[in-house]
Amino acid sequence: YRILKQDENTTIDPNQSITLHAMPANINDINSASSSSSGPPDANPVLTAYESYVRDTPLVTRYVLNAVVISYFMSFFVDPTFALANIPYFTLFRFQLYRVITSPLVCSSILNLFFAFMGFMNHGVKLEQSMGSALFGVLFFKLTIFTNLLFLVVSILLYGLTNNDGYLAGVSVGVWTVLLSIIATECAQAPPNSKRKLFFLEIPVLYYPLVLLALFSLFAGFKLAYCLGVAVGYLQGFGKLDRWKVKVETARKWESERGCLRGFYSRAGYISVSSASGPNAWAEGSGGGGNNESSSGGGGGPVAVRAPTDPGASSSTPSFPSSGGQSLGGGSKRGLLSRGSKSPKTKEERAALLERAAERRRQQRDEGDSAV
């Protein structure tokens, strides 16, 4: 096409030509061309990983790990160990008692963060699915408080005996202080003849926490808090701390509509006492779901955790498992899945049941005929 004039003020060379591209015949061709060129955007891998983490990790375990991650990023600007760790001088002489609770939530190195996730994602997830979020949170802070109080007592005694100020500057910090207590609790309640594998060694389950503690001391040096954590775990496992144990009925009241945990009950990942899976969470190869819906697949990882719908649907008491050394020893001999009533065993009993059922149906049918 030859353009002679664009407007009144602009003149185009007559010999200049413009090439026009072929246009689609109709609007459908335009839509098809647009849809083929612009497909759906790729999923954000970071967002996908976080959504999977929220879906598969129970509430208390997720909150603890989130606090550890936040503490690690805070270490780039301030020292969280100096602010939150259990140091006897600050806890006692400065009366900063909050340190007794906040000390396991501190992380200042990427190596500690990696091992915290590796250890707590295994033991923490399964234990919370076994007990429920409320009882697991109580156990976590119970072991934390007892370990830190014992650390303060031992530090003051050593300071009084040696007059060494270094004991007042000792530090109890890190999630592994509590995690070693949880492992010791589990091993103390496991069957005495069971064994656990550490790398290529098979170790009697009762001594597994001690071997693990020795391994930690070999690579990271001796830490008094780790030793006391293992000791507190053994005390918990052997029932010496049951005086401060929270009852299941109390936890159910906390989860009721007027309870103190009603705000957490509907959050993603919360596992009620009624929907806790008990020993099944520690079974070999099970996903260990902690909600009302169990996984139908045979995967080995934890299943998605969702809030239960009925906090009072079951009256069973969650208990630790008691087999294989892989799980916490059972407080109940029958377990969660045992039935309360006996099933008929003989032919006479089954026949009597069938006869009674037929009689009831006959009576209901007669009542319906008379009503008509």
Tab-separated table of C-alpha atoms in Angstrom:
chain	number	residue	atom	x	y	z
A	1	TYR	CA	0.000	0.000	0.000
A	2	ARG	CA	1.231	3.421	-0.867
A	3	ILE	CA	0.628	6.223	1.607
A	4	LEU	CA	0.505	9.681	0.120
A	5	LYS	CA	-0.259	11.793	3.187
A	6	GLN	CA	-0.546	11.055	6.936
A	7	ASP	CA	-2.089	14.365	7.984
A	8	GLU	CA	-2.055	17.949	6.964
A	9	ASN	CA	1.381	18.703	8.478
A	10	THR	CA	3.241	15.487	7.647
A	11	THR	CA	4.086	14.280	4.167
A	12	ILE	CA	5.219	10.716	3.464
A	13	ASP	CA	7.455	9.686	0.617
A	14	PRO	CA	5.232	8.209	-2.127
A	15	ASN	CA	7.791	5.537	-2.819
A	16	GLN	CA	7.724	4.326	0.861
A	17	SER	CA	5.594	1.263	1.434
A	18	ILE	CA	4.238	-0.416	4.560
A	19	THR	CA	3.787	-4.122	4.927
A	20	LEU	CA	0.611	-5.246	6.704
A	21	HIS	CA	0.619	-8.629	8.450
A	22	ALA	CA	-2.255	-10.991	8.016
A	23	MET	CA	-4.880	-10.620	10.744
A	24	PRO	CA	-7.043	-13.384	12.173
A	25	ALA	CA	-10.302	-13.895	10.375
A	26	ASN	CA	-12.501	-13.710	13.494
A	27	ILE	CA	-12.456	-13.173	17.259
A	28	ASN	CA	-12.087	-16.923	17.983
A	29	ASP	CA	-8.743	-16.958	16.203
A	30	ILE	CA	-7.626	-14.034	18.338
A	31	ASN	CA	-8.624	-15.811	21.567
A	32	SER	CA	-6.924	-19.052	20.560
A	33	ALA	CA	-3.723	-17.244	19.681
A	34	SER	CA	-3.764	-15.375	23.013
A	35	SER	CA	-4.366	-18.522	25.077
A	36	SER	CA	-1.619	-20.461	23.329
A	37	SER	CA	0.976	-17.759	23.943
A	38	SER	CA	0.175	-17.148	27.638
A	39	GLY	CA	-0.196	-20.345	29.720
A	40	PRO	CA	-0.663	-20.573	33.500
A	41	PRO	CA	2.306	-19.262	35.499
A	42	ASP	CA	4.674	-21.736	37.085
A	43	ALA	CA	4.152	-22.472	40.766
A	44	ASN	CA	6.447	-20.700	43.200
A	45	PRO	CA	8.671	-23.455	44.650
A	46	VAL	CA	9.224	-21.544	47.896
A	47	LEU	CA	5.498	-21.035	48.425
A	48	THR	CA	4.786	-24.660	47.517
A	49	ALA	CA	7.378	-25.909	50.015
A	50	TYR	CA	5.973	-23.681	52.767
A	51	GLU	CA	2.401	-24.824	52.119
A	52	SER	CA	3.563	-28.436	52.299
A	53	TYR	CA	5.396	-27.690	55.547
A	54	VAL	CA	2.268	-26.122	57.092
A	55	ARG	CA	0.067	-28.968	55.887
A	56	ASP	CA	2.283	-31.829	57.093
A	57	THR	CA	3.659	-30.410	60.360
A	58	PRO	CA	1.549	-30.371	63.553
A	59	LEU	CA	0.904	-27.062	65.256
A	60	VAL	CA	3.224	-27.092	68.288
A	61	THR	CA	6.109	-28.622	66.348
A	62	ARG	CA	5.666	-26.002	63.638
A	63	TYR	CA	5.582	-23.147	66.163
A	64	VAL	CA	8.765	-24.370	67.839
A	65	LEU	CA	10.611	-24.705	64.526
A	66	ASN	CA	9.334	-21.304	63.383
A	67	ALA	CA	10.681	-19.746	66.568
A	68	VAL	CA	14.041	-21.431	66.003
A	69	VAL	CA	14.206	-20.088	62.429
A	70	ILE	CA	13.283	-16.562	63.559
A	71	SER	CA	15.944	-16.765	66.251
A	72	TYR	CA	18.536	-17.777	63.659
A	73	PHE	CA	17.759	-14.797	61.407
A	74	MET	CA	17.787	-12.508	64.446
A	75	SER	CA	21.370	-13.623	65.096
A	76	PHE	CA	22.475	-11.556	62.082
A	77	PHE	CA	21.505	-8.371	63.956
A	78	VAL	CA	21.532	-9.212	67.689
A	79	ASP	CA	22.736	-12.105	69.831
A	80	PRO	CA	19.666	-14.156	70.828
A	81	THR	CA	21.763	-16.305	73.150
A	82	PHE	CA	22.596	-13.287	75.292
A	83	ALA	CA	18.944	-12.192	75.343
A	84	LEU	CA	17.004	-15.472	75.690
A	85	ALA	CA	19.304	-18.275	76.881
A	86	ASN	CA	19.187	-19.610	80.431
A	87	ILE	CA	22.264	-18.007	82.032
A	88	PRO	CA	22.270	-18.312	85.868
A	89	TYR	CA	23.621	-14.811	86.441
A	90	PHE	CA	20.827	-13.147	84.466
A	91	THR	CA	18.079	-15.618	85.386
A	92	LEU	CA	18.658	-15.455	89.142
A	93	PHE	CA	20.530	-12.268	89.978
A	94	ARG	CA	18.755	-10.120	87.358
A	95	PHE	CA	15.472	-11.972	87.911
A	96	GLN	CA	14.945	-12.639	84.203
A	97	LEU	CA	12.858	-15.755	84.780
A	98	TYR	CA	11.510	-15.850	81.223
A	99	ARG	CA	14.830	-17.413	80.191
A	100	VAL	CA	13.725	-20.697	81.762
A	101	ILE	CA	11.085	-21.008	79.023
A	102	THR	CA	12.725	-19.309	76.033
A	103	SER	CA	16.090	-21.081	76.112
A	104	PRO	CA	15.210	-24.020	73.778
A	105	LEU	CA	13.947	-21.617	71.115
A	106	VAL	CA	17.366	-20.060	70.500
A	107	CYS	CA	19.501	-20.888	67.460
A	108	SER	CA	22.548	-18.924	66.327
A	109	SER	CA	24.229	-21.135	63.701
A	110	ILE	CA	23.148	-22.802	60.469
A	111	LEU	CA	24.490	-26.171	61.663
A	112	ASN	CA	22.345	-26.073	64.792
A	113	LEU	CA	19.363	-25.091	62.663
A	114	PHE	CA	19.898	-28.044	60.325
A	115	PHE	CA	20.169	-30.582	63.148
A	116	ALA	CA	17.206	-29.011	64.963
A	117	PHE	CA	14.992	-29.548	61.919
A	118	MET	CA	16.375	-33.022	61.286
A	119	GLY	CA	15.761	-34.166	64.867
A	120	PHE	CA	12.557	-32.339	65.725
A	121	MET	CA	10.797	-33.111	62.447
A	122	ASN	CA	11.195	-36.784	63.311
A	123	HIS	CA	10.563	-37.033	67.057
A	124	GLY	CA	8.438	-33.907	67.475
A	125	VAL	CA	5.994	-34.690	64.667
A	126	LYS	CA	5.407	-38.294	65.726
A	127	LEU	CA	5.131	-37.474	69.404
A	128	GLU	CA	2.613	-34.685	68.804
A	129	GLN	CA	0.567	-36.970	66.557
A	130	SER	CA	0.678	-39.587	69.303
A	131	MET	CA	-0.295	-37.334	72.227
A	132	GLY	CA	-2.150	-34.408	70.687
A	133	SER	CA	-1.015	-30.809	70.469
A	134	ALA	CA	-2.135	-29.746	73.952
A	135	LEU	CA	-0.421	-32.577	75.847
A	136	PHE	CA	2.678	-32.374	73.655
A	137	GLY	CA	2.992	-28.650	74.338
A	138	VAL	CA	2.681	-29.311	78.071
A	139	LEU	CA	5.325	-32.055	77.880
A	140	PHE	CA	7.688	-29.860	75.863
A	141	PHE	CA	7.611	-26.969	78.321
A	142	LYS	CA	7.530	-29.308	81.311
A	143	LEU	CA	10.805	-30.897	80.244
A	144	THR	CA	12.195	-27.444	79.430
A	145	ILE	CA	11.363	-25.993	82.842
A	146	PHE	CA	12.618	-28.976	84.840
A	147	THR	CA	15.860	-29.150	82.864
A	148	ASN	CA	16.537	-25.437	83.267
A	149	LEU	CA	15.668	-25.420	86.968
A	150	LEU	CA	18.009	-28.341	87.540
A	151	PHE	CA	20.669	-26.501	85.528
A	152	LEU	CA	20.310	-23.453	87.775
A	153	VAL	CA	20.543	-25.533	90.951
A	154	VAL	CA	23.652	-27.421	89.792
A	155	SER	CA	25.317	-24.201	88.601
A	156	ILE	CA	24.727	-22.460	91.936
A	157	LEU	CA	26.028	-25.490	93.850
A	158	LEU	CA	29.175	-25.650	91.731
A	159	TYR	CA	29.687	-21.914	92.141
A	160	GLY	CA	29.331	-22.216	95.928
A	161	LEU	CA	31.782	-25.119	96.090
A	162	THR	CA	34.451	-23.715	93.766
A	163	ASN	CA	33.840	-19.944	93.914
A	164	ASN	CA	34.282	-19.949	90.139
A	165	ASP	CA	32.290	-17.236	88.381
A	166	GLY	CA	32.306	-19.288	85.181
A	167	TYR	CA	29.461	-21.435	86.488
A	168	LEU	CA	27.248	-18.347	86.747
A	169	ALA	CA	27.961	-17.612	83.082
A	170	GLY	CA	27.103	-21.131	81.923
A	171	VAL	CA	24.514	-21.457	79.173
A	172	SER	CA	21.555	-23.790	78.702
A	173	VAL	CA	20.339	-23.168	75.174
A	174	GLY	CA	19.042	-24.924	72.075
A	175	VAL	CA	16.186	-27.231	71.158
A	176	TRP	CA	18.393	-30.312	71.536
A	177	THR	CA	18.280	-29.862	75.304
A	178	VAL	CA	14.573	-30.748	75.200
A	179	LEU	CA	14.886	-33.174	72.295
A	180	LEU	CA	17.350	-35.323	74.244
A	181	SER	CA	14.837	-35.359	77.103
A	182	ILE	CA	12.115	-36.563	74.718
A	183	ILE	CA	14.374	-39.319	73.358
A	184	ALA	CA	15.291	-40.414	76.897
A	185	THR	CA	11.599	-40.485	77.843
A	186	GLU	CA	10.825	-42.689	74.876
A	187	CYS	CA	13.699	-45.085	75.521
A	188	ALA	CA	12.936	-45.350	79.241
A	189	GLN	CA	9.401	-46.556	78.471
A	190	ALA	CA	10.367	-48.919	75.637
A	191	PRO	CA	10.656	-52.697	76.170
A	192	PRO	CA	13.961	-53.470	77.928
A	193	ASN	CA	15.150	-56.062	75.392
A	194	SER	CA	14.647	-53.876	72.323
A	195	LYS	CA	17.514	-52.228	70.465
A	196	ARG	CA	18.072	-49.143	68.356
A	197	LYS	CA	20.425	-48.661	65.453
A	198	LEU	CA	22.879	-45.789	65.482
A	199	PHE	CA	24.656	-45.806	62.126
A	200	PHE	CA	25.830	-49.431	61.898
A	201	LEU	CA	25.681	-50.206	65.649
A	202	GLU	CA	22.757	-51.782	67.475
A	203	ILE	CA	22.449	-50.328	70.957
A	204	PRO	CA	20.144	-51.453	73.788
A	205	VAL	CA	17.336	-48.963	73.864
A	206	LEU	CA	17.863	-47.993	77.513
A	207	TYR	CA	21.409	-46.810	76.775
A	208	TYR	CA	20.674	-45.152	73.441
A	209	PRO	CA	20.318	-41.599	74.900
A	210	LEU	CA	23.639	-42.001	76.725
A	211	VAL	CA	25.417	-43.074	73.535
A	212	LEU	CA	23.844	-40.176	71.677
A	213	LEU	CA	24.959	-37.819	74.446
A	214	ALA	CA	28.506	-39.180	74.244
A	215	LEU	CA	28.499	-38.616	70.490
A	216	PHE	CA	27.365	-35.017	70.964
A	217	SER	CA	30.057	-34.443	73.584
A	218	LEU	CA	32.692	-35.876	71.267
A	219	PHE	CA	31.936	-33.443	68.454
A	220	ALA	CA	30.594	-30.364	70.299
A	221	GLY	CA	32.232	-30.690	73.706
A	222	PHE	CA	30.739	-31.407	77.101
A	223	LYS	CA	27.539	-29.501	77.859
A	224	LEU	CA	25.969	-29.703	81.286
A	225	ALA	CA	22.500	-28.812	79.945
A	226	TYR	CA	22.485	-31.834	77.612
A	227	CYS	CA	23.399	-34.173	80.475
A	228	LEU	CA	20.666	-32.759	82.685
A	229	GLY	CA	18.179	-32.977	79.799
A	230	VAL	CA	18.833	-36.697	79.448
A	231	ALA	CA	18.476	-37.122	83.225
A	232	VAL	CA	15.121	-35.309	83.242
A	233	GLY	CA	13.972	-37.464	80.328
A	234	TYR	CA	14.757	-40.626	82.256
A	235	LEU	CA	12.842	-39.275	85.270
A	236	GLN	CA	9.852	-38.560	83.050
A	237	GLY	CA	10.051	-41.971	81.403
A	238	PHE	CA	10.184	-43.837	84.700
A	239	GLY	CA	7.188	-41.909	86.062
A	240	LYS	CA	9.006	-39.814	88.660
A	241	LEU	CA	7.442	-36.599	87.348
A	242	ASP	CA	3.860	-37.860	87.095
A	243	ARG	CA	2.881	-35.606	89.981
A	244	TRP	CA	2.939	-32.698	87.499
A	245	LYS	CA	1.178	-34.614	84.733
A	246	VAL	CA	-1.831	-32.996	83.037
A	247	LYS	CA	-4.896	-35.240	82.812
A	248	VAL	CA	-6.604	-35.954	79.528
A	249	GLU	CA	-9.887	-34.597	80.860
A	250	THR	CA	-8.154	-31.296	81.650
A	251	ALA	CA	-6.791	-31.083	78.121
A	252	ARG	CA	-10.292	-31.689	76.741
A	253	LYS	CA	-11.629	-28.810	78.828
A	254	TRP	CA	-8.900	-26.574	77.399
A	255	GLU	CA	-10.057	-27.544	73.892
A	256	SER	CA	-13.751	-26.924	74.559
A	257	GLU	CA	-15.660	-23.889	73.302
A	258	ARG	CA	-14.901	-21.977	76.501
A	259	GLY	CA	-11.425	-23.389	77.049
A	260	CYS	CA	-8.152	-21.506	76.868
A	261	LEU	CA	-7.134	-23.305	73.645
A	262	ARG	CA	-10.295	-22.595	71.670
A	263	GLY	CA	-8.404	-20.078	69.538
A	264	PHE	CA	-5.849	-22.697	68.470
A	265	TYR	CA	-8.289	-25.561	67.922
A	266	SER	CA	-9.351	-24.474	64.442
A	267	ARG	CA	-5.849	-23.684	63.210
A	268	ALA	CA	-4.128	-25.825	60.611
A	269	GLY	CA	-2.199	-28.689	62.145
A	270	TYR	CA	-3.813	-28.688	65.584
A	271	ILE	CA	-4.353	-32.246	66.857
A	272	SER	CA	-6.952	-32.646	69.573
A	273	VAL	CA	-6.675	-35.210	72.338
A	274	SER	CA	-9.576	-37.148	70.847
A	275	SER	CA	-8.018	-37.384	67.384
A	276	ALA	CA	-4.486	-38.250	68.542
A	277	SER	CA	-3.359	-41.468	66.890
A	278	GLY	CA	-1.526	-42.891	69.925
A	279	PRO	CA	0.880	-45.772	69.215
A	280	ASN	CA	-0.029	-45.716	65.509
A	281	ALA	CA	2.014	-42.540	65.060
A	282	TRP	CA	5.182	-44.496	65.902
A	283	ALA	CA	4.419	-47.587	63.821
A	284	GLU	CA	7.046	-48.515	61.277
A	285	GLY	CA	6.238	-47.201	57.815
A	286	SER	CA	3.062	-45.411	58.839
A	287	GLY	CA	2.392	-41.820	58.036
A	288	GLY	CA	1.216	-41.258	61.574
A	289	GLY	CA	-1.694	-39.004	60.837
A	290	GLY	CA	-2.961	-37.021	63.747
A	291	ASN	CA	-6.395	-36.054	62.521
A	292	ASN	CA	-9.731	-37.722	62.139
A	293	GLU	CA	-8.949	-38.858	58.590
A	294	SER	CA	-6.235	-41.463	58.214
A	295	SER	CA	-4.032	-41.830	55.179
A	296	SER	CA	-5.065	-44.552	52.795
A	297	GLY	CA	-1.683	-44.727	51.115
A	298	GLY	CA	1.358	-46.554	52.300
A	299	GLY	CA	3.725	-43.596	52.414
A	300	GLY	CA	6.342	-43.315	55.059
A	301	GLY	CA	6.087	-39.579	55.664
A	302	PRO	CA	3.624	-37.729	57.874
A	303	VAL	CA	0.204	-37.169	56.413
A	304	ALA	CA	-1.550	-33.848	56.172
A	305	VAL	CA	-2.765	-32.639	59.551
A	306	ARG	CA	-6.030	-30.775	59.851
A	307	ALA	CA	-8.157	-29.564	62.705
A	308	PRO	CA	-10.596	-32.178	64.006
A	309	THR	CA	-14.322	-31.547	63.934
A	310	ASP	CA	-15.487	-32.992	67.232
A	311	PRO	CA	-13.327	-32.625	70.362
A	312	GLY	CA	-15.513	-34.990	72.353
A	313	ALA	CA	-16.050	-37.678	69.764
A	314	SER	CA	-13.831	-40.218	71.492
A	315	SER	CA	-13.061	-40.956	75.113
A	316	SER	CA	-9.904	-42.921	74.491
A	317	THR	CA	-6.748	-41.880	76.267
A	318	PRO	CA	-3.631	-41.355	74.129
A	319	SER	CA	-0.765	-43.522	75.225
A	320	PHE	CA	2.783	-44.101	74.176
A	321	PRO	CA	3.520	-47.274	72.248
A	322	SER	CA	5.376	-50.102	73.880
A	323	SER	CA	7.148	-52.083	71.189
A	324	GLY	CA	10.321	-52.126	69.162
A	325	GLY	CA	12.260	-49.418	70.940
A	326	GLN	CA	11.128	-47.019	68.224
A	327	SER	CA	8.357	-45.520	70.295
A	328	LEU	CA	7.408	-44.269	73.690
A	329	GLY	CA	6.419	-47.031	76.072
A	330	GLY	CA	2.715	-47.524	76.501
A	331	GLY	CA	0.910	-46.240	79.507
A	332	SER	CA	-2.069	-48.359	78.607
A	333	LYS	CA	-1.866	-52.080	77.990
A	334	ARG	CA	-4.743	-52.230	75.581
A	335	GLY	CA	-3.977	-49.183	73.454
A	336	LEU	CA	-6.240	-46.861	71.549
A	337	LEU	CA	-7.697	-49.354	69.119
A	338	SER	CA	-8.893	-51.952	71.619
A	339	ARG	CA	-12.613	-52.507	71.912
A	340	GLY	CA	-14.505	-52.185	75.128
A	341	SER	CA	-16.968	-55.043	74.558
A	342	LYS	CA	-16.309	-58.688	73.820
A	343	SER	CA	-17.422	-60.137	70.486
A	344	PRO	CA	-19.327	-63.456	70.433
A	345	LYS	CA	-17.024	-66.415	70.062
A	346	THR	CA	-19.246	-69.541	70.084
A	347	LYS	CA	-21.939	-70.567	67.621
A	348	GLU	CA	-24.579	-70.458	70.350
A	349	GLU	CA	-23.793	-66.825	71.175
A	350	ARG	CA	-23.899	-65.808	67.516
A	351	ALA	CA	-27.196	-67.650	67.018
A	352	ALA	CA	-28.691	-65.935	70.071
A	353	LEU	CA	-27.654	-62.540	68.736
A	354	LEU	CA	-29.180	-63.256	65.332
A	355	GLU	CA	-32.410	-64.457	66.959
A	356	ARG	CA	-32.689	-61.314	69.099
A	357	ALA	CA	-32.062	-59.103	66.052
A	358	ALA	CA	-34.761	-60.934	64.053
A	359	GLU	CA	-37.189	-60.581	66.972
A	360	ARG	CA	-36.576	-56.822	67.134
A	361	ARG	CA	-37.150	-56.434	63.399
A	362	ARG	CA	-40.376	-58.448	63.667
A	363	GLN	CA	-41.618	-56.268	66.512
A	364	GLN	CA	-40.819	-53.101	64.574
A	365	ARG	CA	-42.669	-54.423	61.535
A	366	ASP	CA	-45.726	-55.341	63.649
A	367	GLU	CA	-45.744	-51.890	65.228
A	368	GLY	CA	-45.618	-50.296	61.808
A	369	ASP	CA	-48.545	-52.439	60.540
A	370	SER	CA	-50.646	-51.605	63.578
A	371	ALA	CA	-49.932	-47.905	63.135
A	372	VAL	CA	-51.147	-48.095	59.544
